[in-house]
Coordinates of C-alpha atoms in Angstrom, one line a residue:
M1 CA -10.2 -20.8 -9.8
T2 CA -6.6 -21.0 -9.5
I3 CA -4.3 -17.9 -10.1
N4 CA -0.6 -18.6 -11.5
R5 CA 2.7 -16.7 -10.4
R6 CA 2.8 -15.2 -14.0
D7 CA -1.1 -13.9 -13.2
L8 CA 0.0 -12.2 -10.2
L9 CA 3.5 -10.3 -11.4
G10 CA 3.6 -7.1 -10.1
Y11 CA 5.1 -5.6 -6.7
S12 CA 8.6 -6.2 -8.0
A13 CA 10.8 -2.6 -7.5
A14 CA 10.1 1.0 -6.4
A15 CA 13.2 3.0 -7.4
L16 CA 13.0 5.2 -4.4
G17 CA 16.1 7.3 -5.5
A18 CA 17.8 9.5 -2.9
T19 CA 17.3 12.5 -0.6
A20 CA 16.0 15.8 -2.1
L21 CA 18.1 18.5 -0.5
G22 CA 19.8 21.9 -1.1
L23 CA 16.2 23.1 -2.7
P24 CA 16.1 27.1 -2.6
Q25 CA 13.3 27.8 0.0
I26 CA 10.0 28.2 -1.0
A27 CA 7.9 31.6 -0.3
K28 CA 5.2 30.9 1.8
A29 CA 2.9 33.1 -0.4
A30 CA -0.9 33.0 -0.1
G31 CA -2.1 29.9 -1.5
E32 CA 1.1 28.6 -1.7
L33 CA 2.3 25.2 0.4
T34 CA 5.2 23.4 0.8
I35 CA 5.3 19.6 1.8
A36 CA 8.0 17.8 2.7
Y37 CA 7.7 13.8 1.4
N38 CA 9.2 10.7 2.4
V39 CA 9.5 9.3 -1.1
N40 CA 10.3 10.0 -4.3
L41 CA 8.4 9.7 -7.6
P42 CA 10.0 7.2 -10.3
S43 CA 7.0 7.3 -12.8
W44 CA 4.0 9.1 -14.0
D45 CA 2.4 6.1 -15.3
P46 CA 0.0 4.9 -12.3
T47 CA -1.2 1.6 -13.8
T48 CA 2.3 0.1 -15.6
G49 CA 5.2 -0.6 -13.8
P50 CA 6.9 -1.7 -10.0
S51 CA 6.0 2.5 -8.8
A52 CA 2.0 1.7 -9.5
V53 CA 1.6 -1.2 -6.8
N54 CA 4.1 1.4 -4.3
P55 CA 1.8 2.2 -1.7
T56 CA 3.7 5.1 -0.4
I57 CA 3.2 7.4 -3.6
Q58 CA -0.4 6.7 -4.5
G59 CA -1.2 10.5 -2.4
L60 CA 1.0 11.8 -5.5
Y61 CA -1.1 10.5 -8.3
Q62 CA -4.3 10.9 -6.6
S63 CA -3.5 14.4 -6.6
V64 CA -3.4 14.7 -10.5
F65 CA -5.0 11.4 -11.8
D66 CA -8.5 10.5 -10.3
Q67 CA -9.8 6.4 -9.8
F68 CA -12.5 5.2 -11.1
I69 CA -13.9 4.7 -7.8
P70 CA -12.4 7.3 -4.8
Q71 CA -12.5 6.7 -1.3
K72 CA -13.1 9.1 1.3
P73 CA -10.9 9.6 4.2
D74 CA -12.5 7.0 6.5
L75 CA -12.3 4.3 3.4
S76 CA -15.6 4.6 2.2
F77 CA -16.6 4.5 -1.6
A78 CA -17.9 7.8 -3.1
P79 CA -18.9 8.6 -6.6
G80 CA -16.5 9.9 -8.7
L81 CA -15.5 9.6 -12.2
L82 CA -18.0 6.8 -12.1
T83 CA -21.6 7.4 -10.3
E84 CA -23.1 4.0 -10.2
W85 CA -21.3 0.6 -10.9
G86 CA -22.7 -2.4 -9.8
W87 CA -23.2 -6.4 -11.2
N88 CA -26.2 -8.2 -12.5
D89 CA -27.8 -11.1 -10.7
D90 CA -25.5 -14.1 -11.9
R91 CA -22.8 -11.9 -11.8
T92 CA -21.4 -12.2 -15.8
K93 CA -22.2 -8.2 -16.3
I94 CA -21.0 -5.3 -15.4
T95 CA -22.7 -1.9 -15.5
M96 CA -21.0 2.0 -15.2
T97 CA -22.4 5.0 -15.5
V98 CA -19.8 8.1 -16.3
R99 CA -19.8 11.6 -15.0
D100 CA -20.8 14.0 -17.5
G101 CA -18.9 17.6 -17.8
V102 CA -15.5 16.5 -16.9
K103 CA -12.5 18.1 -18.7
W104 CA -8.9 16.7 -18.9
H105 CA -5.8 19.0 -18.2
D106 CA -5.4 19.9 -21.5
G107 CA -9.3 21.1 -21.5
S108 CA -10.1 17.9 -24.0
P109 CA -13.4 16.2 -22.7
F110 CA -13.2 13.3 -20.6
T111 CA -15.7 10.3 -21.9
A112 CA -16.7 6.7 -21.5
E113 CA -14.3 5.9 -24.2
D114 CA -11.5 7.1 -21.8
V115 CA -13.1 4.2 -19.8
V116 CA -13.6 1.8 -21.3
W117 CA -10.0 2.4 -23.4
S118 CA -8.1 2.5 -19.5
L119 CA -9.5 -0.6 -18.8
Q120 CA -8.7 -2.8 -21.7
R121 CA -5.6 -1.2 -21.7
A122 CA -4.8 -2.4 -18.0
G123 CA -6.3 -6.0 -19.0
D124 CA -4.0 -6.5 -21.8
E125 CA -0.9 -8.3 -21.2
K126 CA 1.5 -6.6 -23.2
T127 CA 0.9 -3.2 -21.4
G128 CA 2.8 -4.1 -18.4
N129 CA -0.2 -3.6 -15.6
P130 CA 0.9 -5.5 -12.4
I131 CA -2.7 -5.6 -11.5
Q132 CA -3.5 -7.4 -15.2
F133 CA -4.9 -10.3 -13.3
V134 CA -7.4 -8.2 -11.8
W135 CA -8.5 -6.1 -14.9
K136 CA -8.7 -9.0 -17.6
N137 CA -11.9 -10.7 -15.8
V138 CA -14.0 -8.0 -17.8
N139 CA -14.1 -7.8 -21.7
N140 CA -16.3 -7.1 -24.9
F141 CA -16.9 -3.4 -23.0
K142 CA -20.0 -1.1 -24.9
I143 CA -20.6 2.1 -24.7
D144 CA -24.3 3.7 -24.9
G145 CA -23.9 7.7 -24.1
N146 CA -22.5 7.4 -20.7
K147 CA -23.4 3.9 -19.7
I148 CA -21.2 1.4 -20.0
S149 CA -21.5 -2.6 -20.0
G150 CA -19.1 -4.6 -20.2
D151 CA -18.8 -9.0 -20.1
V152 CA -17.2 -11.2 -16.9
V153 CA -14.8 -13.5 -18.5
Q154 CA -14.0 -14.8 -14.9
F155 CA -15.7 -13.3 -11.5
D156 CA -13.7 -11.2 -8.8
P157 CA -15.6 -10.1 -6.4
V158 CA -12.8 -7.4 -5.5
Y159 CA -13.1 -6.2 -9.6
F160 CA -14.8 -2.8 -8.1
K161 CA -13.2 -2.5 -5.2
W162 CA -9.4 -2.3 -7.1
M163 CA -11.0 0.4 -9.1
S164 CA -10.0 2.5 -5.8
F165 CA -6.9 0.9 -5.5
L166 CA -3.6 0.3 -7.1
T167 CA -3.7 1.1 -10.7
G168 CA -7.5 1.9 -10.6
Y169 CA -6.8 5.2 -12.4
I170 CA -8.6 6.6 -15.1
M171 CA -5.6 7.3 -18.0
P172 CA -6.2 9.8 -21.4
K173 CA -6.9 7.6 -24.6
A174 CA -6.9 10.4 -27.1
Y175 CA -3.6 12.0 -25.5
Y176 CA -2.2 9.3 -24.5
E177 CA -2.2 7.7 -28.0
K178 CA -1.0 11.0 -29.4
V179 CA 2.0 11.5 -27.0
G180 CA 3.0 8.1 -26.4
A181 CA 4.5 6.6 -23.0
E182 CA 7.5 8.9 -23.4
G183 CA 5.9 12.0 -24.0
F184 CA 3.4 11.2 -20.6
E185 CA 6.4 10.9 -18.7
K186 CA 7.4 14.4 -19.2
A187 CA 4.1 16.3 -19.6
P188 CA 1.2 13.7 -17.7
I189 CA -2.2 14.8 -17.2
G190 CA -5.3 13.5 -15.9
T191 CA -8.8 14.9 -14.6
G192 CA -7.9 15.3 -10.7
P193 CA -7.5 18.1 -8.7
Y194 CA -4.3 19.4 -9.1
M195 CA -1.7 19.6 -12.8
V196 CA 1.7 18.9 -12.8
D197 CA 3.7 22.8 -13.2
K198 CA 7.1 21.3 -13.1
F199 CA 8.9 17.9 -12.2
E200 CA 12.6 17.3 -11.1
R201 CA 13.1 14.0 -10.0
N202 CA 14.4 12.7 -7.0
A203 CA 14.1 16.6 -6.0
F204 CA 10.7 18.1 -6.3
L205 CA 6.9 18.3 -8.2
R206 CA 5.3 21.6 -8.2
L207 CA 1.0 21.1 -8.3
K208 CA -1.2 23.7 -9.7
A209 CA -5.1 23.7 -8.7
N210 CA -6.7 22.2 -11.5
P211 CA -9.5 25.5 -12.6
N212 CA -11.9 23.0 -14.2
Y213 CA -12.3 20.5 -11.9
W214 CA -15.2 18.7 -11.4
G215 CA -15.1 18.7 -7.4
D216 CA -14.3 20.8 -5.1
K217 CA -12.1 23.2 -5.8
P218 CA -8.5 22.6 -3.8
A219 CA -7.7 25.4 -1.2
F220 CA -3.8 25.6 -2.1
E221 CA -3.5 27.2 -5.4
N222 CA 0.4 25.8 -5.5
V223 CA 1.7 22.9 -3.8
T224 CA 5.4 21.9 -4.0
I225 CA 6.1 19.0 -2.7
K226 CA 9.9 18.1 -2.4
F227 CA 11.0 14.6 -2.4
V228 CA 13.1 13.8 1.4
T229 CA 13.3 10.9 2.1
D230 CA 15.9 11.0 5.0
A231 CA 13.4 11.2 8.4
A232 CA 15.7 14.0 9.7
S233 CA 15.8 15.7 7.2
R234 CA 12.3 15.8 7.3
V235 CA 12.0 17.1 11.0
A236 CA 14.5 20.0 9.7
E237 CA 12.4 20.6 7.2
I238 CA 9.1 21.1 9.1
E239 CA 11.2 22.5 12.0
S240 CA 12.8 25.3 10.2
G241 CA 10.0 26.2 8.2
S242 CA 11.3 25.1 5.1
S243 CA 7.8 22.8 4.7
Q244 CA 4.6 23.1 6.0
V245 CA 3.4 19.9 6.1
T246 CA 5.3 16.1 6.6
L247 CA 5.1 12.3 8.0
E248 CA 6.6 9.3 8.5
I249 CA 9.1 11.2 11.2
P250 CA 9.9 9.1 14.4
Y251 CA 7.3 9.4 16.9
E252 CA 9.5 10.5 19.7
E253 CA 10.1 13.8 16.9
Y254 CA 6.5 14.0 16.3
D255 CA 5.4 14.3 20.4
R256 CA 8.2 17.2 20.7
L257 CA 7.6 18.9 17.4
I258 CA 4.0 19.0 17.9
A259 CA 4.7 21.0 21.6
K260 CA 6.3 23.9 19.5
D261 CA 4.6 26.8 18.5
G262 CA 3.5 27.3 15.4
L263 CA 3.3 23.5 15.1
A264 CA 0.3 21.2 15.3
G265 CA -0.1 17.4 14.0
S266 CA -2.5 14.1 13.8
C267 CA -1.4 10.3 14.1
K268 CA -4.2 8.3 13.7
N269 CA -4.0 4.6 12.9
V270 CA -4.1 3.7 9.0
S271 CA -4.7 0.7 7.3
D272 CA -0.7 0.1 6.8
I273 CA 0.7 -3.0 8.7
G274 CA 4.4 -3.9 10.0
M275 CA 5.0 -7.5 9.3
I276 CA 8.0 -9.9 9.2
F277 CA 7.8 -12.4 5.9
F278 CA 8.8 -16.4 6.7
N279 CA 10.5 -17.6 3.7
D280 CA 9.6 -21.4 3.7
I281 CA 13.6 -22.2 3.5
E282 CA 16.9 -23.1 6.3
A283 CA 15.4 -23.0 9.7
M284 CA 11.9 -21.7 8.9
L285 CA 10.8 -25.0 7.5
D286 CA 10.7 -25.7 11.1
K287 CA 7.3 -25.1 12.5
N288 CA 8.8 -24.8 16.4
V289 CA 11.4 -22.2 15.0
R290 CA 8.4 -20.4 13.3
Q291 CA 6.3 -20.5 16.5
A292 CA 8.8 -20.0 18.9
A293 CA 10.2 -16.5 16.7
V294 CA 6.4 -15.4 17.1
M295 CA 5.8 -16.4 20.7
A296 CA 9.1 -14.6 21.9
V297 CA 8.1 -10.8 20.2
D298 CA 6.3 -8.7 23.1
K299 CA 4.2 -6.9 20.5
E300 CA 2.3 -4.6 23.3
L301 CA 6.2 -3.7 24.4
L302 CA 7.3 -2.4 21.0
V303 CA 4.1 -0.2 20.8
K304 CA 4.6 1.3 24.1
R305 CA 8.7 1.4 24.2
L306 CA 9.9 2.3 20.4
L307 CA 6.4 3.5 19.2
R308 CA 5.1 5.0 22.4
G309 CA 1.7 3.9 22.4
Y310 CA 1.4 4.5 18.7
G311 CA -0.4 2.0 16.4
Q312 CA -1.4 -1.4 18.0
P313 CA -0.4 -4.9 18.1
I314 CA -2.0 -7.5 15.5
A315 CA -2.3 -11.2 15.7
T316 CA -3.4 -11.4 11.8
L317 CA -2.8 -9.6 8.4
E318 CA -6.0 -7.9 9.0
T319 CA -6.3 -4.7 10.8
P320 CA -10.2 -4.1 12.5
E321 CA -10.7 -2.0 9.6
Y322 CA -10.3 -4.8 7.1
T323 CA -13.6 -6.8 6.2
A324 CA -12.2 -10.2 7.2
F325 CA -11.2 -9.2 10.8
D326 CA -11.4 -11.5 13.2
A327 CA -11.1 -10.6 16.8
S328 CA -11.0 -13.9 18.5
I329 CA -7.9 -15.3 16.7
K330 CA -4.8 -14.9 19.1
V331 CA -1.4 -15.2 19.3
E332 CA 0.3 -15.1 22.8
H333 CA 3.5 -13.4 23.9
N334 CA 5.2 -16.7 26.1
P335 CA 9.0 -16.7 26.3
E336 CA 8.8 -19.8 28.1
K337 CA 7.2 -21.4 25.8
A338 CA 9.7 -20.5 22.7
K339 CA 12.3 -21.9 25.1
E340 CA 10.1 -25.3 25.0
L341 CA 9.7 -25.5 21.3
L342 CA 12.9 -24.6 20.6
A343 CA 14.6 -27.7 22.5
A344 CA 12.2 -29.9 21.3
S345 CA 14.0 -28.9 17.7
G346 CA 17.6 -28.9 19.7
Y347 CA 18.1 -25.5 20.1
S348 CA 19.3 -23.2 23.3
P349 CA 20.7 -19.8 24.2
E350 CA 23.4 -21.8 24.4
K351 CA 23.1 -23.8 20.8
P352 CA 20.7 -21.3 19.1
V353 CA 19.3 -21.6 15.8
K354 CA 20.8 -19.4 13.1
F355 CA 19.0 -17.2 10.3
T356 CA 19.3 -13.5 8.6
I357 CA 16.3 -11.4 9.1
Q358 CA 16.1 -8.4 6.2
T359 CA 15.0 -4.4 7.2
T360 CA 14.4 -0.9 5.6
K361 CA 15.6 1.6 8.0
G362 CA 14.1 4.9 8.2
F363 CA 11.7 4.0 5.6
K364 CA 8.6 3.7 8.2
P365 CA 9.3 5.2 11.6
K366 CA 11.4 3.1 14.4
D367 CA 11.4 0.2 11.7
Y368 CA 15.3 -0.8 12.1
E369 CA 14.9 -0.3 15.9
M370 CA 12.2 -2.7 15.9
I371 CA 13.6 -5.4 14.3
Q372 CA 16.8 -4.9 16.8
A373 CA 14.2 -5.3 19.4
I374 CA 13.0 -8.4 18.5
V375 CA 16.3 -10.2 17.6
G376 CA 17.1 -9.3 21.1
M377 CA 13.5 -11.0 22.2
W378 CA 14.6 -13.9 19.9
R379 CA 17.9 -14.3 21.6
K380 CA 17.0 -14.9 25.3
V381 CA 14.8 -17.8 23.7
G382 CA 17.6 -19.4 21.8
I383 CA 17.4 -17.4 18.0
E384 CA 20.4 -15.5 17.1
A385 CA 19.3 -13.9 14.1
T386 CA 21.5 -11.4 12.0
I387 CA 20.1 -8.3 10.4
E388 CA 20.6 -7.1 6.8
V389 CA 19.5 -3.3 5.8
Y390 CA 18.3 -3.0 2.7
E391 CA 16.3 -0.4 0.2
I392 CA 12.5 -0.9 -0.4
A393 CA 13.3 -1.6 -3.8
K394 CA 15.6 -4.5 -2.9
H395 CA 13.0 -6.3 -0.7
Y396 CA 10.4 -5.6 -3.8
E397 CA 13.0 -7.1 -6.2
L398 CA 13.6 -9.9 -3.5
R399 CA 10.3 -10.9 -3.0
A400 CA 9.2 -11.1 -6.7
A401 CA 11.8 -13.2 -7.4
D402 CA 10.9 -15.5 -3.8
K403 CA 14.7 -15.0 -2.7
L404 CA 13.5 -13.0 0.4
A405 CA 16.1 -13.9 3.4
P406 CA 14.1 -16.5 6.1
A407 CA 12.5 -13.6 7.7
A408 CA 12.2 -10.0 6.1
F409 CA 10.3 -7.3 7.5
Y410 CA 8.1 -5.1 5.3
N411 CA 5.1 -2.5 5.6
W412 CA 1.7 -3.8 4.0
G413 CA -0.3 -1.3 2.6
N414 CA -4.3 -2.1 2.1
A415 CA -6.7 0.9 1.2
I416 CA -9.5 -1.5 0.3
G417 CA -9.5 -3.7 3.5
D418 CA -10.0 -6.5 1.3
P419 CA -8.5 -10.0 2.5
T420 CA -7.7 -10.7 -0.9
T421 CA -5.2 -8.1 -1.2
S422 CA -4.1 -8.6 2.4
T423 CA -3.8 -12.0 3.3
G424 CA -4.2 -13.2 0.0
F425 CA -1.4 -11.6 -2.0
A426 CA 0.7 -12.1 1.0
M427 CA 0.4 -15.4 1.9
Y428 CA -0.5 -17.2 -1.4
G429 CA 2.2 -19.2 -2.9
P430 CA 1.7 -18.6 -6.7
S431 CA 1.9 -14.8 -5.9
P432 CA 5.3 -12.6 -6.4
H433 CA 3.9 -10.6 -3.5
S434 CA 3.9 -14.3 -1.1
V435 CA 7.3 -16.3 -0.3
W436 CA 5.2 -18.8 1.6
D437 CA 4.7 -21.3 -0.7
S438 CA 3.4 -24.7 0.7
Q439 CA 0.8 -26.8 -1.1
D440 CA -2.0 -26.8 2.3
L441 CA -2.3 -22.8 2.4
I442 CA -2.4 -22.5 -1.5
D443 CA -5.7 -25.5 -1.5
M444 CA -7.2 -23.2 1.3
I445 CA -7.0 -19.9 -0.6
N446 CA -8.0 -21.5 -3.7
P447 CA -11.3 -21.6 -3.8
L448 CA -11.7 -18.1 -2.2
W449 CA -10.8 -16.2 -5.0
G450 CA -14.1 -16.4 -7.5
E451 CA -16.2 -17.5 -4.4
K452 CA -19.4 -15.5 -5.3
D453 CA -21.3 -16.2 -1.7
E454 CA -19.7 -12.8 0.0
A455 CA -20.1 -14.6 3.5
K456 CA -18.7 -17.8 2.5
R457 CA -16.5 -15.6 1.3
I458 CA -15.2 -13.6 3.9
A459 CA -15.5 -16.6 6.3
G460 CA -13.3 -18.7 4.5
W461 CA -10.6 -16.1 5.0
K462 CA -11.3 -15.5 8.2
A463 CA -10.6 -20.2 8.4
V464 CA -7.4 -18.9 7.0
D465 CA -6.2 -16.1 8.8
K466 CA -6.6 -18.8 11.8
Y467 CA -4.6 -21.7 10.6
I468 CA -2.0 -19.3 9.0
A469 CA -1.8 -18.2 13.1
E470 CA -1.6 -21.5 14.5
Q471 CA 1.3 -23.0 12.0
A472 CA 3.5 -19.9 12.2
Y473 CA 3.4 -19.0 8.7
V474 CA 4.2 -15.5 9.1
L475 CA 4.7 -12.8 11.8
P476 CA 2.2 -9.9 11.7
L477 CA 3.7 -7.1 14.2
I478 CA 1.2 -4.1 14.5
Q479 CA -1.3 -1.7 12.6
Y480 CA 0.8 1.8 12.2
A481 CA -0.3 5.2 13.5
Q482 CA 0.7 8.0 10.7
P483 CA 2.5 10.7 12.4
I484 CA 1.7 14.4 10.4
V485 CA 3.4 17.3 11.6
H486 CA 2.1 21.0 9.8
A487 CA 2.2 24.3 10.6
K488 CA -0.9 25.6 12.5
G489 CA -1.6 27.4 9.3
V490 CA -2.5 24.6 7.8
N491 CA -5.3 22.2 8.0
V492 CA -4.9 18.5 7.3
V493 CA -7.5 15.5 6.9
Q494 CA -5.8 12.4 7.4
H495 CA -6.7 9.7 5.2
V496 CA -6.9 6.4 6.5
S497 CA -5.4 4.7 3.5
G498 CA -2.0 6.8 4.5
A499 CA -2.5 8.6 1.2
L500 CA -1.2 12.3 2.1
L501 CA -3.3 14.5 -0.2
P502 CA -2.7 18.0 -1.0
A503 CA -6.4 18.9 -2.1
L504 CA -7.9 18.0 1.5
M505 CA -5.4 20.7 3.2
T506 CA -7.2 23.8 3.6
P507 CA -5.7 27.1 5.5
A508 CA -6.6 27.1 9.1

């Protein structure tokens, strides 16, 4: 099975907008919660366009819509709108059971037809679902009461896992067909724990609890989410009491804030990683340069000094929570060896190899400062890198067009923990999520997309990870710890996916 670039189009740009400032302070009445959020919400359809594959806004979508299969805070899968799901023995058919008694936000009944329509719509390339290449692999759905069956066109081992991930949301068939795409943007409905009360683009989102929610009723009746894209402004929001919860602030501010009276926090490792893409252009075509760039970086020091000990270094694009994590794969920190490798290619601190590295600034805690530190480490061994700052939306645009600089920082989210959605998408040349296009890696990955033997599939991905580390095709940096600060009057349950979910919050 081979996947081409056209099949994988997605992850292009996510218009993140500007900082939401100057909103009137909202009274913290009983049952009300205010959150200072780190990104804007560009679109309300969680299944189409670049917003659908932006991991940072999935918590907003999950508050209003339900996914086919939800994930618990520890990333384990749980019954949701689908109560049962699975393959037949020869992997030629799927079966699903739909939950009874669920209502859409407009009061209309949720049915198996909504599930089938959502899957068919997602699999139609005309719809614009960035993960259409997954959803198209099952068709010919049949409904029998609350039971659904479908025929497998092409086996995809992570088909059901995608039902908990990007674009894996059930949409309202009758309502969407009535109001259309434009009408849905103006008045979106789902089956989730919260309903949209008011939405001001680039400013705020106000939610109210869904009285007919099929699951546990949310503890907070009203939730206001302010879009505050500037980290310093989010710190001010929580410190002033204007917001009761915020996230993704500098770690030194996290430590300072949780020591203050009235504030608390949590900072646990999540499924996001920090990495540097290498593009197979210019200096990165030289294996000595790539290996030297990897060996020169002291990841332990980055975590200890810049991140104040939060997070952990990684050697591959897999974290310990991922299915294909292999602790035996090591990448040494060895500046002297890095100098030797560069010398073999004619470079030195006096005659450095030169290239550009792109990075965001303030999108993730210490992203820009981390790249500054890495550039300093590189300079000592004979690499002169020029930093270019861009917005995250620009990164998506450049990556989809395969026009990233020779080196580019990014944070990769992989809530389902499967190697196809980490190493696979990030390193498979025909994918627009990748900028490394060498045929050797394409040939190694090709057979794994449709491998039916799970043990063989995971072993294959581990072998790919080991080969990538040996060739230095990418520079994995750290697994992130996500800082969340909240008023002591609010209990926050941290989700390993990184999604900040108001429905999991309760009054203390």
